[in-house]
Structures are given as C-alpha cells and as structure tokens.
Amino acid sequence: MHYEQPDERGRFGRFGGQYVPETVMEALLELERHFQSAWRDEAFRRRFHHHLEEFVGRPTPLYFAERLTEALGGARIYLKREDLCHTGAHKINNCVGQVLLTLRMGKRRIVAETGAGQHGVATAAVAARFGLECIVYMGEIDMERQAPNVFRMQLLGAEVVGVAEGSRTLKEAINAAIRDWVTNVRTTHYLLGSVVGPHPYPMMVRTFQTVIGEEVKQQLLEREGRLPDYLVACVGGGSNSIGLFHPFLHEESVKIIGVEAGGRGTGLGEHAATLSFGTPGVLHGAHSFLLQDRFGQIANTHSVSAGLDYPGVGPEHSFLKETGRVTYVTVSDREALEAFEELSELEGIIPALEPAHALAFLRRLIPHTSKEDIVVVGLSGRGDKDLQLARQAMEEYHHG
Amino acid sequence: MGEVATRMTALQRAGKKALVPFVTAGFPTRDVFPRLLEEVFRFADVVEIGVPFSDPLADGPVIQHTSQVALEQGVTLPWILEMLADRQVRASLSVPVVLMSYLNPLLQVSDGDVFERARRAGVAGVIIPDLPVEEGAVYEAAARDQQMDLIYLVAPTTSRERARLIADRSQGFVYLVSITGVTGARDAFPAETFEFLRRMRALTNKPLCVGFGISRPEQVKRLAPEVDGVIVGSSLLRAIMEAPSDPMGAVRRLLLPLRRALDESSSPLAINSE
C-alpha cells in the first residue's frame, strides 16, 4: 500500500489547502520553502534530533503494561510514553522543530495558541531555551481549568494573553493567535500546535511528530520482532495520533483507531467528536471536517479534556476517515475518567485526560483480540495538569 | 463584466472616487437593517454587506462584535438573500451590492448554487476574505457564470508577482488592505501604506479600493488621490453601535463628511461636469 500525502498544494485528497487572509499568504509560502529546505538539510535534522535527545529526553520508552494487559485479558498492551517528554506531553517535539525553523527564518517572536496548556508550556519552554519572545493565547475558561499551566508558562518567560471572546476556549485562542500573526507577520512566526491550519502546517507538524511512530516501530521490532496489530490514539486536532500512525499507514496488517471526545452526549455542543458527527467545511485555514450548524457557523464543543475540546480536526484525519484507512470512534467523559483511574491504580501512571480517551477504548477493543495480538496506545501526556478537574468530576460521578 | 466592474469603470472614467461602506447584515437589528441600508445607499457607490460568521479571523473587535450580535439575532445567509430580494428593498438598491463572507457560510448553502441564489437576490459581487487566489479558481468560475464579480484582496506583504496575478484575476475592483493587521480604525497610516498604493497603481489599470482602518475625512483626503475608492467598515459600525436611538443619524453623520472629502478629491473636471 502506497501512501503519499499531501500533494504539492497541501491537499490530502479533497481536504487541506490554504484558506487564509492574503496578508499571511506570503508568510505561508515562505514557511513552506524554509521547511522543505531545512528538512532536506542533514545538519538541520541532526540538530532537531540532538535537541529531542538532550532537551526533550527522547527516545521515550515503549512500556509493556503488564497489569493492564492481565486485567483486560486479551492482547498485549504497550504504551508509548510521550508523558515522559520534557514538559509532560508530545507537544514539545513539534515545538523544537518549529523553533529551529523560526531561527532559520531569522524571526525572533513567536505566537502560539493553547487549549489544555500543554502546547503553550512546551512552546514557552523551547522559546526560553532559544531566547525567543513568546506570546501564548489561551481562552479564559481554559486558563481557569488549567491554572497551573498558566503559571508554568509565565515562569518560562511567556506572556499569556487571555481570550474573552466566544466560547473562551481553544477555537478562540487560535483566532486570537491568527489575528496577532496577521498584524505582526513580518517579525513573527505562528507556532501552531497541531496538524490543523493551512498548508504547510498539517504536513510540517506531522513531520516533526512522526518521531513517535518511528520509535514505536523500532522498539517493537526489537521487543517482539514484528509490527503491532492495533494502534490506538486520541484525536483532538490530531497531532499525537498522526505522529504515531503515520509510519504505519502503508502497513496493511496494522489496524488503526482514532478516539474522539464523546463528551456527555451526541447532540451538537455536547461533544468534540468532529470526525464522528461533523460535516466538511473550512475553518482556520483548511478544508476538513467541522462541528457546525446548517448555516456554517462553528459550534461550541464540550469535553472533560481541554486538549480535545475543538470543533475542527486535521485535514489528514478527514482524508484517513474518508478512505477508511483509520477507524474513528468516540469515548465519553465518564469512560475517560474511569480509564484515568484504572491506569493510575494498575500501572502507577497518571495519564492526561486526553490519552485517557484512547485507554478507555481498550475496554471495548480488547475483548475482540487474542493474547497473541499486540496493541500500542499513544500515551500522549501526563495527568498532573488534570488532577483538580479529575477529582471534581470523579466526585460528581461517584456521588451523583 | 459584472455590475461592480461597470460602476467602478464608469466612475474611473468620470474622474470620480468611490465610497464603499461596509455594514454587517442584520446589525443593529434585523428590523432596522433594511432602512439603515437605504440610508447607506444615499452616500455610497458600492455597498458591502457582511455575512456574520462565528470566527471572523481577519476582523478586529468592532466587526467581531457586530457579527456576534447579528448571529444572536438569527441572521443567516438565507435570511440576508431573502431580505435583499424583498421588493421594497430591491427597489431601493440604487448601487451595486457586494456580499462579504468568509468561505464556510457560502459552502454550507445546500439548496442550489449559492452564487445563483445571490444573483437572483440582486447581489453583484462577492468578497471572501479567507480565499486567496490560489484556492479561488472554482469560485471565480461560479461567479462568472452568474455575471458576478469575485473581488480579491492584496496586502502590503503580497509579493510583486502575486500582486500582479491577483490584480489580473480580481473582478470589479482590487481590494487593497491598507496595513498588515485586522479590520478596525487606525490613527494614522505609515509611509508604507502610500508606497503600497502607488506600487499597485503602477501595476494595474483595474479599479483600486483601499480599506482597513479608514475612519476620518483627513485620511480619505490623503488616500483618495492614490486610488479609485475607499472602503469604510468598522468606524461606520462603531458609530451605529454608539447611537442606538438614532442609527440613521449615525450613518449620515459619519458618511456625509467622508463623501465630501472624496468628492473634493475627485478631479476638477468631474466636479464641473455635475
């Protein structure tokens, strides 16, 4: 099976493209030129991998979850431990790549958006490491529910700007970051944190995150001498999942599952399951699946996990859904919280609420597997940021 | 050639400058809007009507606010087209109307071709602020099929090669973004704005209209000699916002001085011929 996406115009089948204000078009074209030349440059790639090793702490372990495997009684479960990356999530892989690119372009100022705060913290850390000015836009609701991350970013020297418009979450933070970028485009790089947005972002962020799947492939060959049977990862914008999936897309024997946030119901506004319940449209620079009303207004979303709480999704995921290469499913808030508790108790690992969605799906998947099967789950981040929120939610479920 | 192009070319030949006000559809309320539009027509050569969108990422605080207010009142693209097609409103349409819409609301019109429906409602052209020329071919063709003008934007950051391409493909006029940034009033324009306008003038004979940040007669007087028209949006909407009891008066008080400033910038020949 051959897989080569996107085309030279940034299209994954009918998805992707560059739907942006004219003011930033040249910056996108420039970014694409710099990215292409950097990625062909052996020295740039060496520098990228050097910082992934030294600053991020790669390679991250592929951990055999022995007690979880026993408890579920089926396939052998491995966890790709992105939670052990510096700053606590996979987000930093992409930040290292884009900051090195920013320096190569001669820009000294970075803007970023953040939902859960993980991308914001990672951006602030890498910006501090390389001495760049860093502004992070964050919805006011997210600032409240992820307060420790706000202080982390400030400690790392970033300016955190609260966004009070609309849903006051990730979608509005992206709008605000784009407006800043449109205004300061000559001096500023927009360090987008997921495989969303206009070309070349989906392709570029994927490239920087593919290190996840490449390591899994090598680690599993060493441990088990073969490819996995299943890959499972959560999908918000879709960067950790694309990073895990991409090196396996052409391997027909590997079944791939993306898990979306089912929230508390299937009605518009009750979940953030864009691929499962959405329709195609254009938001934030790309043609992709969206959660919207019939007049094309973007819907509000809900998820217990701030990192999945977004009404769009990367265009490559839309393509993978339409071609059927990846299966997308949903997991509710409640199921995610149960998996959050379960992994903590069984393995001594507190996952972030985002990958808790991927873990929750194992309860449905494992009964259909045999003990010889191998499942790899992307454990994209750690749960420290979610402790307060998880405690509140769990108390509600246990007592209500 | 569409109606916008016809009008702009006629003005250009007569040495007159165009005033192009922008209003958000259904603002301040759905009931007031048709009358407000009539008042705007009195001072305008072309009128832009904004289709509200939940995520207007090229817009500053004023248009974000007016879009939100309009959406809360249930303003939709079908409502806008029905309102424009209304016989009374239609009769008052004395100048070409251009729809300004982000791409997504246009894409979601499911019953029939959106350009055909817009044309039937009397719309003469479309501006899509998140549609660069690279993605535009299919929409240009759809507009052309309805004898409508698809108007593209050029920014100060646009390269010479792409500016030429955009000017070639833009129909009706070329929308010049005065400054890097989002919509909203500015105190002053840097030298770069004027260099940009002159660069564009040297590049194309197509009518040029400049927008983003224009609010005052002095600004209009300085900008008008370099272009064929000026676009005024946020400051007009702000004036309407600040005069809830007299929106028509607010329109008049803002647009009349701008109209006069523009007419003074038109060539003496044009004024004498009136």
mmCIF file of N, CA and C in Angstrom, chain A residues 9 11 16-26 29 165 171-172 175 178-179 182-186 279-285 287 290 292-298, chain B residues 52-59 64 71 76-78 103-105 107-108 129-135 139 153-159 162 166 177 179-182 192:
data_model
loop_
_atom_site.group_PDB
_atom_site.id
_atom_site.type_symbol
_atom_site.label_atom_id
_atom_site.label_comp_id
_atom_site.label_asym_id
_atom_site.label_seq_id
_atom_site.Cartn_x
_atom_site.Cartn_y
_atom_site.Cartn_z
ATOM 1 N N ARG A 9 0.061 21.044 -3.388
ATOM 2 C CA ARG A 9 -0.749 22.192 -2.966
ATOM 3 C C ARG A 9 -1.317 22.009 -1.555
ATOM 4 N N ARG A 11 -2.911 19.326 -0.321
ATOM 5 C CA ARG A 11 -4.196 18.630 -0.291
ATOM 6 C C ARG A 11 -4.024 17.169 0.096
ATOM 7 N N GLY A 16 -7.693 19.933 3.242
ATOM 8 C CA GLY A 16 -6.465 20.714 3.408
ATOM 9 C C GLY A 16 -6.560 22.051 2.708
ATOM 10 N N GLY A 17 -5.477 22.491 2.076
ATOM 11 C CA GLY A 17 -5.471 23.761 1.361
ATOM 12 C C GLY A 17 -5.004 24.925 2.219
ATOM 13 N N GLN A 18 -5.186 26.133 1.671
ATOM 14 C CA GLN A 18 -4.712 27.356 2.338
ATOM 15 C C GLN A 18 -5.784 28.435 2.278
ATOM 16 N N TYR A 19 -6.723 28.405 3.221
ATOM 17 C CA TYR A 19 -7.803 29.394 3.243
ATOM 18 C C TYR A 19 -7.508 30.432 4.311
ATOM 19 N N VAL A 20 -6.702 31.403 3.960
ATOM 20 C CA VAL A 20 -6.235 32.400 4.933
ATOM 21 C C VAL A 20 -6.324 33.802 4.341
ATOM 22 N N PRO A 21 -6.342 34.834 5.221
ATOM 23 C CA PRO A 21 -6.265 36.207 4.717
ATOM 24 C C PRO A 21 -4.985 36.406 3.900
ATOM 25 N N GLU A 22 -5.110 37.223 2.857
ATOM 26 C CA GLU A 22 -3.988 37.455 1.950
ATOM 27 C C GLU A 22 -2.728 37.918 2.687
ATOM 28 N N THR A 23 -2.914 38.673 3.759
ATOM 29 C CA THR A 23 -1.770 39.242 4.481
ATOM 30 C C THR A 23 -0.755 38.175 4.917
ATOM 31 N N VAL A 24 -1.213 36.960 5.224
ATOM 32 C CA VAL A 24 -0.271 35.932 5.676
ATOM 33 C C VAL A 24 0.081 34.903 4.597
ATOM 34 N N MET A 25 -0.449 35.090 3.385
ATOM 35 C CA MET A 25 -0.151 34.104 2.327
ATOM 36 C C MET A 25 1.347 33.986 2.049
ATOM 37 N N GLU A 26 2.009 35.143 1.942
ATOM 38 C CA GLU A 26 3.441 35.081 1.627
ATOM 39 C C GLU A 26 4.205 34.406 2.760
ATOM 40 N N LEU A 29 3.915 30.750 2.271
ATOM 41 C CA LEU A 29 4.755 30.284 1.162
ATOM 42 C C LEU A 29 6.217 30.248 1.602
ATOM 43 N N GLU A 165 -13.399 36.160 24.068
ATOM 44 C CA GLU A 165 -14.466 36.085 23.062
ATOM 45 C C GLU A 165 -15.070 34.689 22.977
ATOM 46 N N LYS A 171 -10.672 27.261 20.264
ATOM 47 C CA LYS A 171 -11.038 27.843 18.966
ATOM 48 C C LYS A 171 -10.770 29.343 18.955
ATOM 49 N N GLU A 172 -11.198 30.029 20.007
ATOM 50 C CA GLU A 172 -10.993 31.484 20.078
ATOM 51 C C GLU A 172 -9.510 31.831 20.281
ATOM 52 N N ASN A 175 -8.114 31.869 16.890
ATOM 53 C CA ASN A 175 -8.485 33.118 16.210
ATOM 54 C C ASN A 175 -7.581 34.268 16.657
ATOM 55 N N ILE A 178 -4.048 33.949 15.313
ATOM 56 C CA ILE A 178 -4.001 34.284 13.882
ATOM 57 C C ILE A 178 -4.075 35.799 13.695
ATOM 58 N N ARG A 179 -4.918 36.478 14.491
ATOM 59 C CA ARG A 179 -5.033 37.942 14.357
ATOM 60 C C ARG A 179 -3.710 38.618 14.723
ATOM 61 N N VAL A 182 -1.381 37.963 11.754
ATOM 62 C CA VAL A 182 -1.722 38.815 10.612
ATOM 63 C C VAL A 182 -1.133 40.224 10.822
ATOM 64 N N THR A 183 -1.137 40.674 12.072
ATOM 65 C CA THR A 183 -0.672 42.029 12.379
ATOM 66 C C THR A 183 0.857 42.128 12.393
ATOM 67 N N ASN A 184 1.519 41.081 12.892
ATOM 68 C CA ASN A 184 2.978 41.144 13.087
ATOM 69 C C ASN A 184 3.735 40.148 12.225
ATOM 70 N N VAL A 185 3.149 39.833 11.070
ATOM 71 C CA VAL A 185 3.641 38.703 10.285
ATOM 72 C C VAL A 185 5.119 38.833 9.872
ATOM 73 N N ARG A 186 5.612 40.045 9.726
ATOM 74 C CA ARG A 186 6.988 40.193 9.243
ATOM 75 C C ARG A 186 8.021 39.741 10.273
ATOM 76 N N THR A 279 -19.364 17.605 9.647
ATOM 77 C CA THR A 279 -19.514 17.681 8.191
ATOM 78 C C THR A 279 -18.381 18.540 7.639
ATOM 79 N N PRO A 280 -18.002 18.376 6.351
ATOM 80 C CA PRO A 280 -16.867 19.142 5.818
ATOM 81 C C PRO A 280 -17.153 20.645 5.705
ATOM 82 N N GLY A 281 -16.107 21.428 5.880
ATOM 83 C CA GLY A 281 -16.200 22.875 5.746
ATOM 84 C C GLY A 281 -14.820 23.484 5.902
ATOM 85 N N VAL A 282 -14.758 24.820 6.006
ATOM 86 C CA VAL A 282 -13.466 25.498 6.112
ATOM 87 C C VAL A 282 -13.386 26.298 7.408
ATOM 88 N N LEU A 283 -12.391 25.987 8.223
ATOM 89 C CA LEU A 283 -12.122 26.739 9.447
ATOM 90 C C LEU A 283 -10.612 26.791 9.656
ATOM 91 N N HIS A 284 -10.137 27.942 10.159
ATOM 92 C CA HIS A 284 -8.719 28.086 10.492
ATOM 93 C C HIS A 284 -7.799 27.641 9.356
ATOM 94 N N GLY A 285 -8.179 27.983 8.143
ATOM 95 C CA GLY A 285 -7.247 27.819 7.020
ATOM 96 C C GLY A 285 -7.300 26.527 6.260
ATOM 97 N N HIS A 287 -9.681 22.992 4.700
ATOM 98 C CA HIS A 287 -10.925 22.288 4.430
ATOM 99 C C HIS A 287 -10.843 20.942 5.137
ATOM 100 N N LEU A 290 -15.826 19.496 10.342
ATOM 101 C CA LEU A 290 -16.084 20.523 11.348
ATOM 102 C C LEU A 290 -17.368 20.187 12.105
ATOM 103 N N GLN A 292 -20.506 22.110 13.095
ATOM 104 C CA GLN A 292 -21.110 23.379 12.684
ATOM 105 C C GLN A 292 -22.615 23.213 12.557
ATOM 106 N N ASP A 293 -23.310 24.368 12.535
ATOM 107 C CA ASP A 293 -24.749 24.281 12.296
ATOM 108 C C ASP A 293 -24.988 24.301 10.784
ATOM 109 N N ARG A 294 -26.271 24.261 10.359
ATOM 110 C CA ARG A 294 -26.511 24.125 8.913
ATOM 111 C C ARG A 294 -26.238 25.409 8.145
ATOM 112 N N PHE A 295 -25.949 26.505 8.852
ATOM 113 C CA PHE A 295 -25.603 27.749 8.168
ATOM 114 C C PHE A 295 -24.096 27.982 8.153
ATOM 115 N N GLY A 296 -23.335 27.000 8.593
ATOM 116 C CA GLY A 296 -21.880 27.137 8.521
ATOM 117 C C GLY A 296 -21.269 27.892 9.688
ATOM 118 N N GLN A 297 -22.055 28.106 10.760
ATOM 119 C CA GLN A 297 -21.484 28.720 11.964
ATOM 120 C C GLN A 297 -20.874 27.612 12.812
ATOM 121 N N ILE A 298 -19.663 27.865 13.319
ATOM 122 C CA ILE A 298 -18.941 26.833 14.037
ATOM 123 C C ILE A 298 -19.578 26.624 15.406
ATOM 124 N N PRO B 52 -22.453 37.563 8.722
ATOM 125 C CA PRO B 52 -21.787 37.289 10.004
ATOM 126 C C PRO B 52 -21.282 35.846 10.076
ATOM 127 N N PHE B 53 -20.118 35.698 10.704
ATOM 128 C CA PHE B 53 -19.502 34.373 10.856
ATOM 129 C C PHE B 53 -19.012 34.244 12.291
ATOM 130 N N SER B 54 -19.093 33.045 12.821
ATOM 131 C CA SER B 54 -18.704 32.813 14.216
ATOM 132 C C SER B 54 -17.217 33.039 14.464
ATOM 133 N N ASP B 55 -16.381 32.929 13.433
ATOM 134 C CA ASP B 55 -14.932 33.008 13.616
ATOM 135 C C ASP B 55 -14.273 33.948 12.606
ATOM 136 N N PRO B 56 -14.570 35.259 12.727
ATOM 137 C CA PRO B 56 -14.071 36.212 11.726
ATOM 138 C C PRO B 56 -12.610 36.571 11.970
ATOM 139 N N LEU B 57 -11.688 35.720 11.495
ATOM 140 C CA LEU B 57 -10.305 35.874 11.939
ATOM 141 C C LEU B 57 -9.528 36.990 11.231
ATOM 142 N N ALA B 58 -10.127 37.648 10.236
ATOM 143 C CA ALA B 58 -9.457 38.814 9.656
ATOM 144 C C ALA B 58 -10.008 40.112 10.235
ATOM 145 N N ASP B 59 -10.915 39.987 11.212
ATOM 146 C CA ASP B 59 -11.593 41.178 11.716
ATOM 147 C C ASP B 59 -11.193 41.549 13.132
ATOM 148 N N GLN B 64 -16.049 41.847 14.963
ATOM 149 C CA GLN B 64 -16.307 40.653 15.779
ATOM 150 C C GLN B 64 -17.601 40.838 16.561
ATOM 151 N N LEU B 71 -25.504 37.278 14.730
ATOM 152 C CA LEU B 71 -25.730 35.836 14.857
ATOM 153 C C LEU B 71 -26.722 35.529 15.979
ATOM 154 N N THR B 76 -28.829 34.776 9.062
ATOM 155 C CA THR B 76 -28.184 33.707 8.285
ATOM 156 C C THR B 76 -28.078 34.180 6.842
ATOM 157 N N LEU B 77 -27.302 33.469 6.054
ATOM 158 C CA LEU B 77 -27.185 33.836 4.646
ATOM 159 C C LEU B 77 -28.549 33.759 3.931
ATOM 160 N N PRO B 78 -29.339 32.698 4.134
ATOM 161 C CA PRO B 78 -30.672 32.687 3.518
ATOM 162 C C PRO B 78 -31.522 33.901 3.925
ATOM 163 N N LEU B 103 -15.536 31.984 3.792
ATOM 164 C CA LEU B 103 -15.898 30.920 2.865
ATOM 165 C C LEU B 103 -16.937 29.948 3.439
ATOM 166 N N ASN B 104 -16.812 29.600 4.725
ATOM 167 C CA ASN B 104 -17.645 28.489 5.211
ATOM 168 C C ASN B 104 -19.161 28.706 5.096
ATOM 169 N N PRO B 105 -19.687 29.892 5.468
ATOM 170 C CA PRO B 105 -21.141 30.065 5.296
ATOM 171 C C PRO B 105 -21.579 29.907 3.834
ATOM 172 N N LEU B 107 -20.144 27.870 1.653
ATOM 173 C CA LEU B 107 -20.048 26.439 1.335
ATOM 174 C C LEU B 107 -21.236 25.647 1.846
ATOM 175 N N GLN B 108 -21.860 26.120 2.927
ATOM 176 C CA GLN B 108 -22.889 25.305 3.565
ATOM 177 C C GLN B 108 -24.280 25.546 2.987
ATOM 178 N N PRO B 129 -12.789 36.949 2.413
ATOM 179 C CA PRO B 129 -11.503 37.349 2.988
ATOM 180 C C PRO B 129 -10.558 36.195 3.316
ATOM 181 N N ASP B 130 -11.077 34.963 3.376
ATOM 182 C CA ASP B 130 -10.159 33.842 3.612
ATOM 183 C C ASP B 130 -9.989 32.972 2.369
ATOM 184 N N LEU B 131 -10.145 33.615 1.201
ATOM 185 C CA LEU B 131 -9.940 32.885 -0.058
ATOM 186 C C LEU B 131 -8.820 33.541 -0.860
ATOM 187 N N PRO B 132 -7.596 33.039 -0.744
ATOM 188 C CA PRO B 132 -6.531 33.586 -1.582
ATOM 189 C C PRO B 132 -6.677 33.084 -3.021
ATOM 190 N N VAL B 133 -6.013 33.747 -3.933
ATOM 191 C CA VAL B 133 -6.187 33.473 -5.360
ATOM 192 C C VAL B 133 -5.845 32.014 -5.691
ATOM 193 N N GLU B 134 -4.936 31.426 -4.930
ATOM 194 C CA GLU B 134 -4.521 30.039 -5.176
ATOM 195 C C GLU B 134 -5.679 29.057 -5.038
ATOM 196 N N GLU B 135 -6.663 29.408 -4.187
ATOM 197 C CA GLU B 135 -7.778 28.495 -3.943
ATOM 198 C C GLU B 135 -9.038 28.950 -4.673
ATOM 199 N N TYR B 139 -14.382 29.266 -7.525
ATOM 200 C CA TYR B 139 -15.365 30.293 -7.136
ATOM 201 C C TYR B 139 -15.419 31.408 -8.177
ATOM 202 N N LEU B 153 -8.363 40.334 -2.482
ATOM 203 C CA LEU B 153 -7.624 41.304 -1.675
ATOM 204 C C LEU B 153 -6.126 41.193 -1.954
ATOM 205 N N VAL B 154 -5.445 42.333 -1.865
ATOM 206 C CA VAL B 154 -3.982 42.376 -1.928
ATOM 207 C C VAL B 154 -3.516 43.083 -0.654
ATOM 208 N N ALA B 155 -2.434 42.591 -0.054
ATOM 209 C CA ALA B 155 -1.936 43.175 1.194
ATOM 210 C C ALA B 155 -0.555 43.778 0.963
ATOM 211 N N PRO B 156 -0.096 44.639 1.887
ATOM 212 C CA PRO B 156 1.255 45.210 1.739
ATOM 213 C C PRO B 156 2.342 44.131 1.718
ATOM 214 N N THR B 157 2.035 42.961 2.286
ATOM 215 C CA THR B 157 3.024 41.878 2.316
ATOM 216 C C THR B 157 3.028 41.041 1.031
ATOM 217 N N THR B 158 2.053 41.273 0.158
ATOM 218 C CA THR B 158 1.959 40.485 -1.078
ATOM 219 C C THR B 158 3.147 40.780 -1.991
ATOM 220 N N SER B 159 3.745 39.732 -2.528
ATOM 221 C CA SER B 159 4.889 39.923 -3.443
ATOM 222 C C SER B 159 4.412 40.527 -4.764
ATOM 223 N N ARG B 162 2.708 37.906 -7.114
ATOM 224 C CA ARG B 162 1.355 37.520 -6.726
ATOM 225 C C ARG B 162 0.405 38.711 -6.826
ATOM 226 N N ILE B 166 -3.095 38.561 -8.741
ATOM 227 C CA ILE B 166 -4.356 38.871 -8.065
ATOM 228 C C ILE B 166 -5.078 39.999 -8.800
ATOM 229 N N VAL B 177 -5.585 46.063 1.075
ATOM 230 C CA VAL B 177 -5.557 46.091 2.541
ATOM 231 C C VAL B 177 -4.482 47.094 2.947
ATOM 232 N N ILE B 179 -2.873 48.006 5.496
ATOM 233 C CA ILE B 179 -1.848 47.819 6.514
ATOM 234 C C ILE B 179 -1.903 46.357 6.974
ATOM 235 N N THR B 180 -0.772 45.801 7.415
ATOM 236 C CA THR B 180 -0.841 44.429 7.918
ATOM 237 C C THR B 180 -1.615 44.451 9.230
ATOM 238 N N GLY B 181 -2.638 43.609 9.302
ATOM 239 C CA GLY B 181 -3.451 43.582 10.517
ATOM 240 C C GLY B 181 -4.889 43.253 10.204
ATOM 241 N N VAL B 182 -5.727 43.361 11.238
ATOM 242 C CA VAL B 182 -7.143 43.067 11.085
ATOM 243 C C VAL B 182 -7.909 44.368 10.863
ATOM 244 N N GLU B 192 4.527 53.328 4.465
ATOM 245 C CA GLU B 192 4.435 52.051 3.748
ATOM 246 C C GLU B 192 3.098 51.900 3.022
#
